[in-house]
Coordinates of C-alpha atoms and ligand atoms in Angstrom, one line a residue:
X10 CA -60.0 -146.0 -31.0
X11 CA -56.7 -146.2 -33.1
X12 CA -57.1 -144.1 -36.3
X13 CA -57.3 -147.4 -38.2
X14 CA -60.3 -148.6 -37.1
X15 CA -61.8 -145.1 -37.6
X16 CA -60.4 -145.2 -41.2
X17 CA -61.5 -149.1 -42.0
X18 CA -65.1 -147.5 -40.5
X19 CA -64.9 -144.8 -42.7
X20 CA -64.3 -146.3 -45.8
X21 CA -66.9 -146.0 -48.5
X22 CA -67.6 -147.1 -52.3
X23 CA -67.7 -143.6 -54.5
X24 CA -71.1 -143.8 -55.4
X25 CA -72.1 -144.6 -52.2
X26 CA -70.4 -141.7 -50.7
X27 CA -71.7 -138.9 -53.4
X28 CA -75.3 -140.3 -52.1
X29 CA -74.6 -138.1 -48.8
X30 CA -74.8 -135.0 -51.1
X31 CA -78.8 -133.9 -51.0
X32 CA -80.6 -131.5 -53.4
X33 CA -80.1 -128.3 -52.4
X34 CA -76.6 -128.8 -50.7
X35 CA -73.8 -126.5 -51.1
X36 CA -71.1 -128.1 -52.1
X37 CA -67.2 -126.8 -52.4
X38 CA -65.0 -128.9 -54.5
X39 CA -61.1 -128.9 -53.6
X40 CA -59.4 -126.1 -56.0
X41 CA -57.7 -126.3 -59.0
X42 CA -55.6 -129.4 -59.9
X43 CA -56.5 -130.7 -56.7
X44 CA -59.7 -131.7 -57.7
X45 CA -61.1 -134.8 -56.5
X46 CA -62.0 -136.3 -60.6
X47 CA -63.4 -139.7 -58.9
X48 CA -65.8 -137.9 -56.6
X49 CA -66.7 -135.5 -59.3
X50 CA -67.3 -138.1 -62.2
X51 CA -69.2 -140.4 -59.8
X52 CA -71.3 -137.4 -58.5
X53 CA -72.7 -136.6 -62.4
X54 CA -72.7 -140.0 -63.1
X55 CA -75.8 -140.0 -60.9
X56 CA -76.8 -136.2 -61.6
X57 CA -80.6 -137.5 -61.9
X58 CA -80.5 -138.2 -57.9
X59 CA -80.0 -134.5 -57.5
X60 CA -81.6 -131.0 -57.7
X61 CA -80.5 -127.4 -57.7
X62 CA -77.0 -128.7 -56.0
X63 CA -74.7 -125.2 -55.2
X64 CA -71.4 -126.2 -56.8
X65 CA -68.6 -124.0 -55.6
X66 CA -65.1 -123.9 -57.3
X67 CA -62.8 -121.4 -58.1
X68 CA -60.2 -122.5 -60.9
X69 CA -62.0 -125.9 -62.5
X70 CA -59.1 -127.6 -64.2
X71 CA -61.4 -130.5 -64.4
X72 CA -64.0 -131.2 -67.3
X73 CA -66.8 -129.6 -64.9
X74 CA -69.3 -131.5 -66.8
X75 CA -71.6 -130.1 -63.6
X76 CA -71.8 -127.0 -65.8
X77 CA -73.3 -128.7 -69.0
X78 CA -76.7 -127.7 -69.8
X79 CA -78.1 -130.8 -69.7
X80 CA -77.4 -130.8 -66.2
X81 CA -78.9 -127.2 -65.8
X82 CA -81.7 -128.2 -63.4
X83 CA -79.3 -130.7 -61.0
X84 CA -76.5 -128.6 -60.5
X85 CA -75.8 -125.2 -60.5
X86 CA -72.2 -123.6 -60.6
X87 CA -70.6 -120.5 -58.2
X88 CA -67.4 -120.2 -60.3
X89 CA -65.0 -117.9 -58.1
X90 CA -62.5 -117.7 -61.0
X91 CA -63.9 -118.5 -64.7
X92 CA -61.8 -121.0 -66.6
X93 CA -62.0 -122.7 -69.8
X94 CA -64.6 -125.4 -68.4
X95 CA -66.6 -122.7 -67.0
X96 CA -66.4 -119.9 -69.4
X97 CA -69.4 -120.8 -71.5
X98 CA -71.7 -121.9 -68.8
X99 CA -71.0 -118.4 -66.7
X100 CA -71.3 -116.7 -70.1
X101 CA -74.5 -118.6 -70.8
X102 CA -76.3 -117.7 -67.5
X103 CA -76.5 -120.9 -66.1
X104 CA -73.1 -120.7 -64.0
X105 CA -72.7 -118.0 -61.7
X106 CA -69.6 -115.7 -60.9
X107 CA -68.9 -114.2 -57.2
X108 CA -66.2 -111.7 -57.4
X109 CA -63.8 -112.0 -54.0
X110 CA -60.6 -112.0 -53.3
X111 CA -58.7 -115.5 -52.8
X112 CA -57.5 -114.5 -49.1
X113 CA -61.1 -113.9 -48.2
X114 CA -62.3 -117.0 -49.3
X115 CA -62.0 -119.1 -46.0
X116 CA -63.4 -116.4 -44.0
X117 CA -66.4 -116.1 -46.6
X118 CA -66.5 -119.8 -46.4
X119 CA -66.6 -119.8 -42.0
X120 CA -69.0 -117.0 -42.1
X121 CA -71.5 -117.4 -44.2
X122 CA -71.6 -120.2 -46.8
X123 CA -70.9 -122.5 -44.2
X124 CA -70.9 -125.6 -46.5
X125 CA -72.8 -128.7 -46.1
X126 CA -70.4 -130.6 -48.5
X127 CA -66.4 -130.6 -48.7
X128 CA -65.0 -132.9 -51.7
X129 CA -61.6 -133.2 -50.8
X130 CA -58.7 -135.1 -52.3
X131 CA -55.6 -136.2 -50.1
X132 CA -53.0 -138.6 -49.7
X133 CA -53.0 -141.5 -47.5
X134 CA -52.8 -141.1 -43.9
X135 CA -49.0 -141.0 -42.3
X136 CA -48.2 -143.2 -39.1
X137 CA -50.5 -140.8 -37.2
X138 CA -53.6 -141.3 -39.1
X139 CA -53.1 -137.7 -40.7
X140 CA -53.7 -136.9 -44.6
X141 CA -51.8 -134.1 -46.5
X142 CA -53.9 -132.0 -48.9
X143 CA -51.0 -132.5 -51.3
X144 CA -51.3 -129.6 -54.0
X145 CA -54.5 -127.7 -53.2
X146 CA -54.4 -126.5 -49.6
X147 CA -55.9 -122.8 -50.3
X148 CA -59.2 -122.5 -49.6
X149 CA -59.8 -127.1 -49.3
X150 CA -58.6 -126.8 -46.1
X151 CA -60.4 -124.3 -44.6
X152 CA -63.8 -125.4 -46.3
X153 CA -63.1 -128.7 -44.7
X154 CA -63.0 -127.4 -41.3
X155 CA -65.9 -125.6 -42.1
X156 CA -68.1 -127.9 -43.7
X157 CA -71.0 -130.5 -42.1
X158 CA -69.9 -133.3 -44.1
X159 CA -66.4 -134.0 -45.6
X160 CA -65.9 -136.6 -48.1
X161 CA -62.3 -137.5 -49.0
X162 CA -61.4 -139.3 -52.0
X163 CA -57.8 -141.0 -50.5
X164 CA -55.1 -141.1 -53.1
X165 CA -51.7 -142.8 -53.1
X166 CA -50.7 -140.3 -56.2
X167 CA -51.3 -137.2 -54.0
X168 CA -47.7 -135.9 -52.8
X169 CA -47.8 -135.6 -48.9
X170 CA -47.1 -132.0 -48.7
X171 CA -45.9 -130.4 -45.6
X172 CA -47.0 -127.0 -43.9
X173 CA -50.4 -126.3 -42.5
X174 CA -51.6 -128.8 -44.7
X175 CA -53.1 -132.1 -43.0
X176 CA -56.3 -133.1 -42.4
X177 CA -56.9 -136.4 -39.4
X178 CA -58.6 -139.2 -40.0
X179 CA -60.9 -138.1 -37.4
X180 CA -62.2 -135.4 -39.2
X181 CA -63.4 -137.0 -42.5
X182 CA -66.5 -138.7 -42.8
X183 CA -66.6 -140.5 -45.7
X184 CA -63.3 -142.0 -47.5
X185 CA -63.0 -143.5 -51.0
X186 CA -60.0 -144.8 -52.1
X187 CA -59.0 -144.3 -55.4
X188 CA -55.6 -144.3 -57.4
X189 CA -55.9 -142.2 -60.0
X190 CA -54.0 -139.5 -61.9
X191 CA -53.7 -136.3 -60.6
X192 CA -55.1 -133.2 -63.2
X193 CA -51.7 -132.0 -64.6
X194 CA -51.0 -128.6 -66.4
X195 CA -48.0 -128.9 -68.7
X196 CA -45.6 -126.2 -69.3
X197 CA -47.2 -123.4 -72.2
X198 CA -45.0 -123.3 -75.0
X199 CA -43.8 -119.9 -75.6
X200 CA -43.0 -117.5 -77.8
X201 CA -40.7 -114.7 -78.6
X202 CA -43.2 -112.0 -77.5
X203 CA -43.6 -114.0 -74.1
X204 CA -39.5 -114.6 -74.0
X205 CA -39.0 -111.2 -74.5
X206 CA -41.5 -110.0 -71.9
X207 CA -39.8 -112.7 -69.4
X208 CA -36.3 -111.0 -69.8
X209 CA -38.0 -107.3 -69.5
X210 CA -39.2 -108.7 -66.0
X211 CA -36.6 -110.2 -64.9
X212 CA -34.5 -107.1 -65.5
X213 CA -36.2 -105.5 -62.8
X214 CA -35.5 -109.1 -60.0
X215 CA -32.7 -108.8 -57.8
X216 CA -30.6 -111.0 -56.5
X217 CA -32.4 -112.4 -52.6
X218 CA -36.2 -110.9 -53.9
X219 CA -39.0 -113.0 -53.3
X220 CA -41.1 -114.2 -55.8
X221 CA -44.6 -114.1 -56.5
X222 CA -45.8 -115.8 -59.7
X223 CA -48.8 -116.3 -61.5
X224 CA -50.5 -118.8 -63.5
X225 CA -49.6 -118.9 -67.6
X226 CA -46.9 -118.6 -70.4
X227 CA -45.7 -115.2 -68.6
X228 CA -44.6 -116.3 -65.6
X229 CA -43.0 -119.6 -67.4
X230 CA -41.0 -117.1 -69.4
X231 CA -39.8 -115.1 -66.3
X232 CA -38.4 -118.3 -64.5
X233 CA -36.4 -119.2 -67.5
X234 CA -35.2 -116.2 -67.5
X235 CA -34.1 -115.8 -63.9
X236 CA -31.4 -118.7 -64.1
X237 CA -28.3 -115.6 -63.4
X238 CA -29.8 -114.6 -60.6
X239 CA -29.0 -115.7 -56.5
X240 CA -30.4 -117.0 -53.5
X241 CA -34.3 -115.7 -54.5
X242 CA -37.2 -117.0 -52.5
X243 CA -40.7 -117.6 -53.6
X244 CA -43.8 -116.8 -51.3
X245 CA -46.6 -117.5 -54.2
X246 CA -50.2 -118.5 -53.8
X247 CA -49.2 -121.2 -56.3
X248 CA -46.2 -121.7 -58.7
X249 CA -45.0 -124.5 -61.2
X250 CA -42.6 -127.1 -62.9
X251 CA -40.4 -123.6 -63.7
X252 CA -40.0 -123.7 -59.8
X253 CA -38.0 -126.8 -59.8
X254 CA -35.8 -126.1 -62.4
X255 CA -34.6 -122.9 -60.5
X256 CA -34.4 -125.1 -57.4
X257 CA -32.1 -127.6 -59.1
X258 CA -30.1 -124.4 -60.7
X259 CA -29.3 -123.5 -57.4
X260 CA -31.2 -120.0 -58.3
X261 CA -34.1 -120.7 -55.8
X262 CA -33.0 -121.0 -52.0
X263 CA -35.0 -119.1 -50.2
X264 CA -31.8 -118.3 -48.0
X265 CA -32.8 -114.5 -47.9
X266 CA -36.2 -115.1 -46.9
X267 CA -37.9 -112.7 -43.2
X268 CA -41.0 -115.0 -43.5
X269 CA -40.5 -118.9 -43.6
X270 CA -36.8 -118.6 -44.3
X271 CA -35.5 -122.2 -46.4
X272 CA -38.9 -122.8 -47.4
X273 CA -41.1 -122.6 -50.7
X274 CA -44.1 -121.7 -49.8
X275 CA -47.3 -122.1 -51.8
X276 CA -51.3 -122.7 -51.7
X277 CA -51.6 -124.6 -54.6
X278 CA -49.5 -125.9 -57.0
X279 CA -50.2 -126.7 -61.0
X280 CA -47.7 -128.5 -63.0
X281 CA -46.6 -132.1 -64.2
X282 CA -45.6 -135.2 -62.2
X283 CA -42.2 -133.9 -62.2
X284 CA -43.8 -130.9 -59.9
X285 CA -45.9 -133.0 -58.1
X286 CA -42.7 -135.7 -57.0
X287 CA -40.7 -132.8 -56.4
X288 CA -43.2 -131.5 -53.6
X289 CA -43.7 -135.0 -51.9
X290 CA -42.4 -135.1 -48.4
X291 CA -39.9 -132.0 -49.1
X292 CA -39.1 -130.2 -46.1
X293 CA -38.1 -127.1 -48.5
X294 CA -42.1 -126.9 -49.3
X295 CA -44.7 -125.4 -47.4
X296 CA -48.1 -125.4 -48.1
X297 CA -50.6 -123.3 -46.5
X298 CA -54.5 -121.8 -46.2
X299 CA -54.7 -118.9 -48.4
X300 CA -55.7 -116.7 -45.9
X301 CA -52.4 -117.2 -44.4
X302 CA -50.3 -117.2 -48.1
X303 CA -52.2 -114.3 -49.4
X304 CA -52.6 -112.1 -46.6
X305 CA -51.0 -108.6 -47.4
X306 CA -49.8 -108.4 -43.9
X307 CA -48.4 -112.0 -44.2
X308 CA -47.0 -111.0 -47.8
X309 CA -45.5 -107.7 -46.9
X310 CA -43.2 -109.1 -44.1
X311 CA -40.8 -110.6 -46.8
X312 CA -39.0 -107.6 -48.0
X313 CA -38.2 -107.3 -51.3
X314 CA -41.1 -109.1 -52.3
X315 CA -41.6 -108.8 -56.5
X316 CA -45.1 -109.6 -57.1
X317 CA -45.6 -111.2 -61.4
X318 CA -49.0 -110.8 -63.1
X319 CA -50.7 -110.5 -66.2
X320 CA -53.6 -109.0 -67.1
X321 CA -55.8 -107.7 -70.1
X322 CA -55.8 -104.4 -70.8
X323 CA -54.3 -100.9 -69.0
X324 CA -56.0 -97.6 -69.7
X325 CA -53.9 -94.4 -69.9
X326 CA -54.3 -93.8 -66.1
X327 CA -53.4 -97.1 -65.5
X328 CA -56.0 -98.8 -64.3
X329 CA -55.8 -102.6 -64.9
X330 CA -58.3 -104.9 -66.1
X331 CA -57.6 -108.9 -65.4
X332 CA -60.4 -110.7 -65.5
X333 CA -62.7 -109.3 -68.2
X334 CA -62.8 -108.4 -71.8
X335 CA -65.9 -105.5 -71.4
X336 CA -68.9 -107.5 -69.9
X337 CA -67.4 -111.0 -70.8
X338 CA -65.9 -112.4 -67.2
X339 CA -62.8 -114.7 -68.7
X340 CA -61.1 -115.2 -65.1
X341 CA -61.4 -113.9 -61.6
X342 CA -58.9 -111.6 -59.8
X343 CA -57.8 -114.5 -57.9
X344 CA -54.8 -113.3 -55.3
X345 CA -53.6 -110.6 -57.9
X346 CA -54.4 -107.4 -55.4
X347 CA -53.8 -109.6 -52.0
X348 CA -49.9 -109.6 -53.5
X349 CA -50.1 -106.4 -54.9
X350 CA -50.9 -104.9 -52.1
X351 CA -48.5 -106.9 -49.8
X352 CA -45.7 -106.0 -52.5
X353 CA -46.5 -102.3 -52.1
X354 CA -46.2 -102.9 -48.5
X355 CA -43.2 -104.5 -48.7
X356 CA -39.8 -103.1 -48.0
X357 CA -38.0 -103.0 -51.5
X358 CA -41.0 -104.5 -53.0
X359 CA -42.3 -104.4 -56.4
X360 CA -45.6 -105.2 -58.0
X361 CA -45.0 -106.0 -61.9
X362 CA -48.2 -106.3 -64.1
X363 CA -46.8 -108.2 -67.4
X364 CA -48.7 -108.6 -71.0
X365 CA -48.5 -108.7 -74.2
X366 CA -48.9 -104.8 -76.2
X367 CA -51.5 -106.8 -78.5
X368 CA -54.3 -109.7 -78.2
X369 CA -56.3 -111.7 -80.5
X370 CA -53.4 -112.0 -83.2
X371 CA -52.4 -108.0 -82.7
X372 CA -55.8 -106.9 -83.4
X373 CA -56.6 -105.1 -80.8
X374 CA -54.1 -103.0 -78.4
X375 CA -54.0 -103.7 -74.7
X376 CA -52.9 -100.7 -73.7
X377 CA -56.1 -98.4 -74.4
X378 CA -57.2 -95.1 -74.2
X379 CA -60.6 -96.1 -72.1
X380 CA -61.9 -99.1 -70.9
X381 CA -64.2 -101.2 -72.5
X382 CA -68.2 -101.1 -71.6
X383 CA -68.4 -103.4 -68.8
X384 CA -65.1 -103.9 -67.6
X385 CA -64.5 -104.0 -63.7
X386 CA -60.6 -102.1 -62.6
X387 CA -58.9 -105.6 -61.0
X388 CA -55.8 -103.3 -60.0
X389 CA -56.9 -99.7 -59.1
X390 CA -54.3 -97.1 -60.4
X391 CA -53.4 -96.2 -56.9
X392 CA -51.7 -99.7 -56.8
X393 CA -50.1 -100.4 -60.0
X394 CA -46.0 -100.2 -60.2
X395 CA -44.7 -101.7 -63.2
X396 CA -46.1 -102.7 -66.7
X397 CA -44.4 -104.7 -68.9
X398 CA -44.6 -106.0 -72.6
X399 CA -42.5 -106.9 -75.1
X400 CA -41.7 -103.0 -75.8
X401 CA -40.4 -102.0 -72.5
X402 CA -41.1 -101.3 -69.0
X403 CA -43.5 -98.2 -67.5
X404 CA -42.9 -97.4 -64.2
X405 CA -46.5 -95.7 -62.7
X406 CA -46.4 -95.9 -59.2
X407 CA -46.6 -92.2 -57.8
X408 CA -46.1 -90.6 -61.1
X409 CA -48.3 -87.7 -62.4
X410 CA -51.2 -89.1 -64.9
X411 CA -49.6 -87.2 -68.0
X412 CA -46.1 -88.7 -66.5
X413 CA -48.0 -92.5 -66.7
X414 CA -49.8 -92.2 -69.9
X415 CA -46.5 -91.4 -72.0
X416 CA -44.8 -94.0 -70.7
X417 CA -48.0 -96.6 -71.3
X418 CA -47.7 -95.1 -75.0
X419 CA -43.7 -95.9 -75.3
X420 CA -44.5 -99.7 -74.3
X421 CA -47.6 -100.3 -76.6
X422 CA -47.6 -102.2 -79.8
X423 CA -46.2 -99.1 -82.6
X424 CA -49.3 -99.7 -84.6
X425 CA -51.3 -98.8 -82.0
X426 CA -49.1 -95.4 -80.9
X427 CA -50.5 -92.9 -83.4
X428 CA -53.7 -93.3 -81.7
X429 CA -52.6 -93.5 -78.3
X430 CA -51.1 -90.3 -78.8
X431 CA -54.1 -88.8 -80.2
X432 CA -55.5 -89.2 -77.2
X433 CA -52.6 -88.0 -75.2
X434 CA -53.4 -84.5 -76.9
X435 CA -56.4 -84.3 -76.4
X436 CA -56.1 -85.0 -72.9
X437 CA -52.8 -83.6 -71.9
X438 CA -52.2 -80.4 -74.7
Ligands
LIG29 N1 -59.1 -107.5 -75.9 C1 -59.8 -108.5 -76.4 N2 -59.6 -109.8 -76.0 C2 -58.6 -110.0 -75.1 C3 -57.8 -109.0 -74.6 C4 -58.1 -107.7 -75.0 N3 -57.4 -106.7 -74.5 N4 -57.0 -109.6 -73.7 C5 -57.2 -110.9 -73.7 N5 -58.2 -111.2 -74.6 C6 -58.7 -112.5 -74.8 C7 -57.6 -113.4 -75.5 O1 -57.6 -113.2 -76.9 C8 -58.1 -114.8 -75.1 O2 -59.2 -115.1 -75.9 P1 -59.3 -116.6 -76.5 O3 -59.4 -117.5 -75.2 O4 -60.6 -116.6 -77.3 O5 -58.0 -116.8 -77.3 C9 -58.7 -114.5 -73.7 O6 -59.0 -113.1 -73.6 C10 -57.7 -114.9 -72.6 O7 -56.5 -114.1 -72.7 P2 -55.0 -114.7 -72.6 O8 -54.1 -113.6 -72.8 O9 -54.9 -115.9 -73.5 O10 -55.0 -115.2 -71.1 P3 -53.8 -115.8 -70.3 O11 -54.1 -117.3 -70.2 O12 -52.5 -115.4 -70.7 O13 -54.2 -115.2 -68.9 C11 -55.1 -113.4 -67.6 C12 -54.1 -113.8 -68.7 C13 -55.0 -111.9 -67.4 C14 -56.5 -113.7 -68.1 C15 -54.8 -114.2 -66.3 O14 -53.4 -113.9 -66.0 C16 -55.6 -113.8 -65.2 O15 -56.7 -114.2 -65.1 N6 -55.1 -112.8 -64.3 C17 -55.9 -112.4 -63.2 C18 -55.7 -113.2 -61.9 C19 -54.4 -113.2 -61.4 O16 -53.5 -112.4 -61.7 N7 -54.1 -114.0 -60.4 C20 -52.9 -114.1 -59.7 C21 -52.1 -115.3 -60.0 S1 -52.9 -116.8 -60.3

């Protein structure tokens, strides 16, 4: 039968099609920006038809309304990365959090959640009958393959994205058409402490390194400060509209490339239209499963591979926290330590963690003597390189513990120092 007919067959009004999900199910919802909104409004339209449904997302850009209270007995969440939709429900106790790392997803996802629902979001079918997962590709794909039933919401405002990134007609069972805006994330306005962290970064980028950025007003401020630099590549589990403009500078060519030479290459992407037309059809963009894109052993072939992070607070050993204020889970370690490690292992690599020396308007420091009650090590001090804020850079990597806490102490906010250094002799006299 020509893909066609299958797809005419296969075609199905949203409400209709969020009827396949039963109580009980477990349910992953395509990451990030990627999200299916149709499919997801029309599912907690109709919450009342369900109970106890396993939601499972990582980054929910959406309004996860699955996460309100009133919803507490219909739906329950697995967040795999906390974001500002989630926060209060994980906080609250009616959301879980699973800590894992974003490369092991789609083998956690074939080997043991084995999903009975996939809500994907894709483009329209090409001349083949095949459907590009457009901006979210990560761990959609994979739960797709994996999943008993897949339900596709088919949208002409998804870019076609190239790479490992299509899904056949074939293997959808439900489709629901809907055009509809795609979530977008517009670019963070930023401030002199971020600029000035940007330009410490990019201090330390080379011409031909390849980048790896992460999500925020940080790696924003890197890009715009990268626009002297030559022929660098990016190999990024997902970047933004700052990509483009260093494509368009002629910064970004991925000329110097070992590992999928020419070609961007991404799992998801967040940004504006701009981004998302930019990505559509382009031959210079590939998209892929995480567990290819975040594999260290993928990672590490690219040499000179500069990996760009934040995070929330160092200790004086160096140990990084990313995704937790004490107890409070704010985030997730998402692919931080799959690139870290692959930028150790990289030839010429380096692994930069970048913040600002203060939060919560200056009042507290984020460099610290200990760590708080409660807060889980994302990088281990065996890993970290670099750490940047708006005072300087700290190289760690293989350097003595009394070498890495003086050089913590020389980038922290000054009002913070005297204490710092306090502690420094007590610990080091
Ligand atoms: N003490 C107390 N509160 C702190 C703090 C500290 N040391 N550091 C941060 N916070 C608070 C902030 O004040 C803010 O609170 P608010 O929301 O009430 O204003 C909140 O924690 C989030 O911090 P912020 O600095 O605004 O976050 P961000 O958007 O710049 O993201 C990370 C920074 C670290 C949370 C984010 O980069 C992350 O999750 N990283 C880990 C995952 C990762 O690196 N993935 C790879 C690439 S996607």
């Amino acid at each position: 039968m020509y893909w066609q007919e299958l797809y005419q067959q296969k075609l199905t009004a949203a409400d209709q099609a969020v009827r396949q999900i039963k109580s009980g199910d477990r349910v992953v919802v395509a990451h990030a920006t990627g999200e299916p909104t149709v499919l997801i409004d029309e599912m907690v339209k109709n919450a009342s038809q369900y109970e106890n449904v396993e939601m499972i997302h990582m980054v929910a850009m959406g309004a996860a309304e699955y996460c309100k209270p009133e919803f507490s007995k219909n739906f329950h969440h697995n967040s795999l990365f906390v974001g500002n939709s989630t926060r209060q429900a994980v906080a609250e106790g009616r959301a879980e959090f699973t800590p894992v790392f974003f490369s092991e997803i789609p083998q956690w996802l074939r080997t043991e959640l084995w999903p009975d629902v996939a809500l994907i979001h894709v483009s329209p079918p090409d001349e083949h009958g095949y459907c590009s997962f457009g901006i979210s590709v990560d761990y959609t794909k994979p739960a797709a393959e994996c999943a008993k039933t897949v339900i596709a919401q088919v949208n002409p405002q998804m870019p076609r994205t190239l790479g490992d990134s299509f899904i056949s007609v074939e293997d959808i069972d439900y489709i629901v058409e809907a055009d509809a805006p795609l979530i977008e994330l517009a670019p963070p306005k930023l401030t002199e402490v971020e600029m000035a962290i940007g330009r410490n970064c990019a201090s330390l980028v080379r011409d031909g390194d390849t980048l790896q950025l992460g999500i925020g007003a940080i790696p924003d401020a890197v890009l715009m400060c990268l626009k002297d630099k030559k022929d660098l590549g990016i190999h990024s589990e997902m970047f933004s509209d700052g990509v483009v403009d260093l494509v368009e500078a002629g910064v970004i060519t991925n000329r110097r490339k070992n590992v999928n030479p020419g070609k961007s290459v991404a799992a998801f992407l967040m940004g504006t239209r701009r981004l998302y037309d930019y990505v559509d059809n382009n031959p210079a963009v590939a998209m892929y499963p995480v567990d290819y894109v975040n594999d260290p052993r993928v990672i590490c072939r690219n040499d000179n591979l500069v990996s760009i992070n934040s995070c929330v607070q160092v200790d004086l050993m160096g140990q990084v926290v990313s995704s937790s204020v004490g107890l409070k889970q704010i985030s997730g370690v998402g692919g931080q330590v799959d690139f870290v490690r692959g930028a150790n292992m990289s030839r010429g690599g380096r692994t930069i963690m970048a913040m600002p020396s203060t939060a919560a308007h200056g009042k507290f420091s984020k460099i610290i003597p200990f760590l708080d009650k409660g807060a889980a090590v994302t990088t281990s001090r065996n890993d970290v390189d670099y750490v940047v804020t708006e005072y300087g850079i700290a190289q760690l990597r293989w350097k003595t513990l009394r070498d890495r806490a003086k050089a913590l102490i020389g980038i922290a906010h000054p009002d913070f120092r005297p204490r710092l250094l306090q502690e420094f002799e007590t610990r080091f006299r």
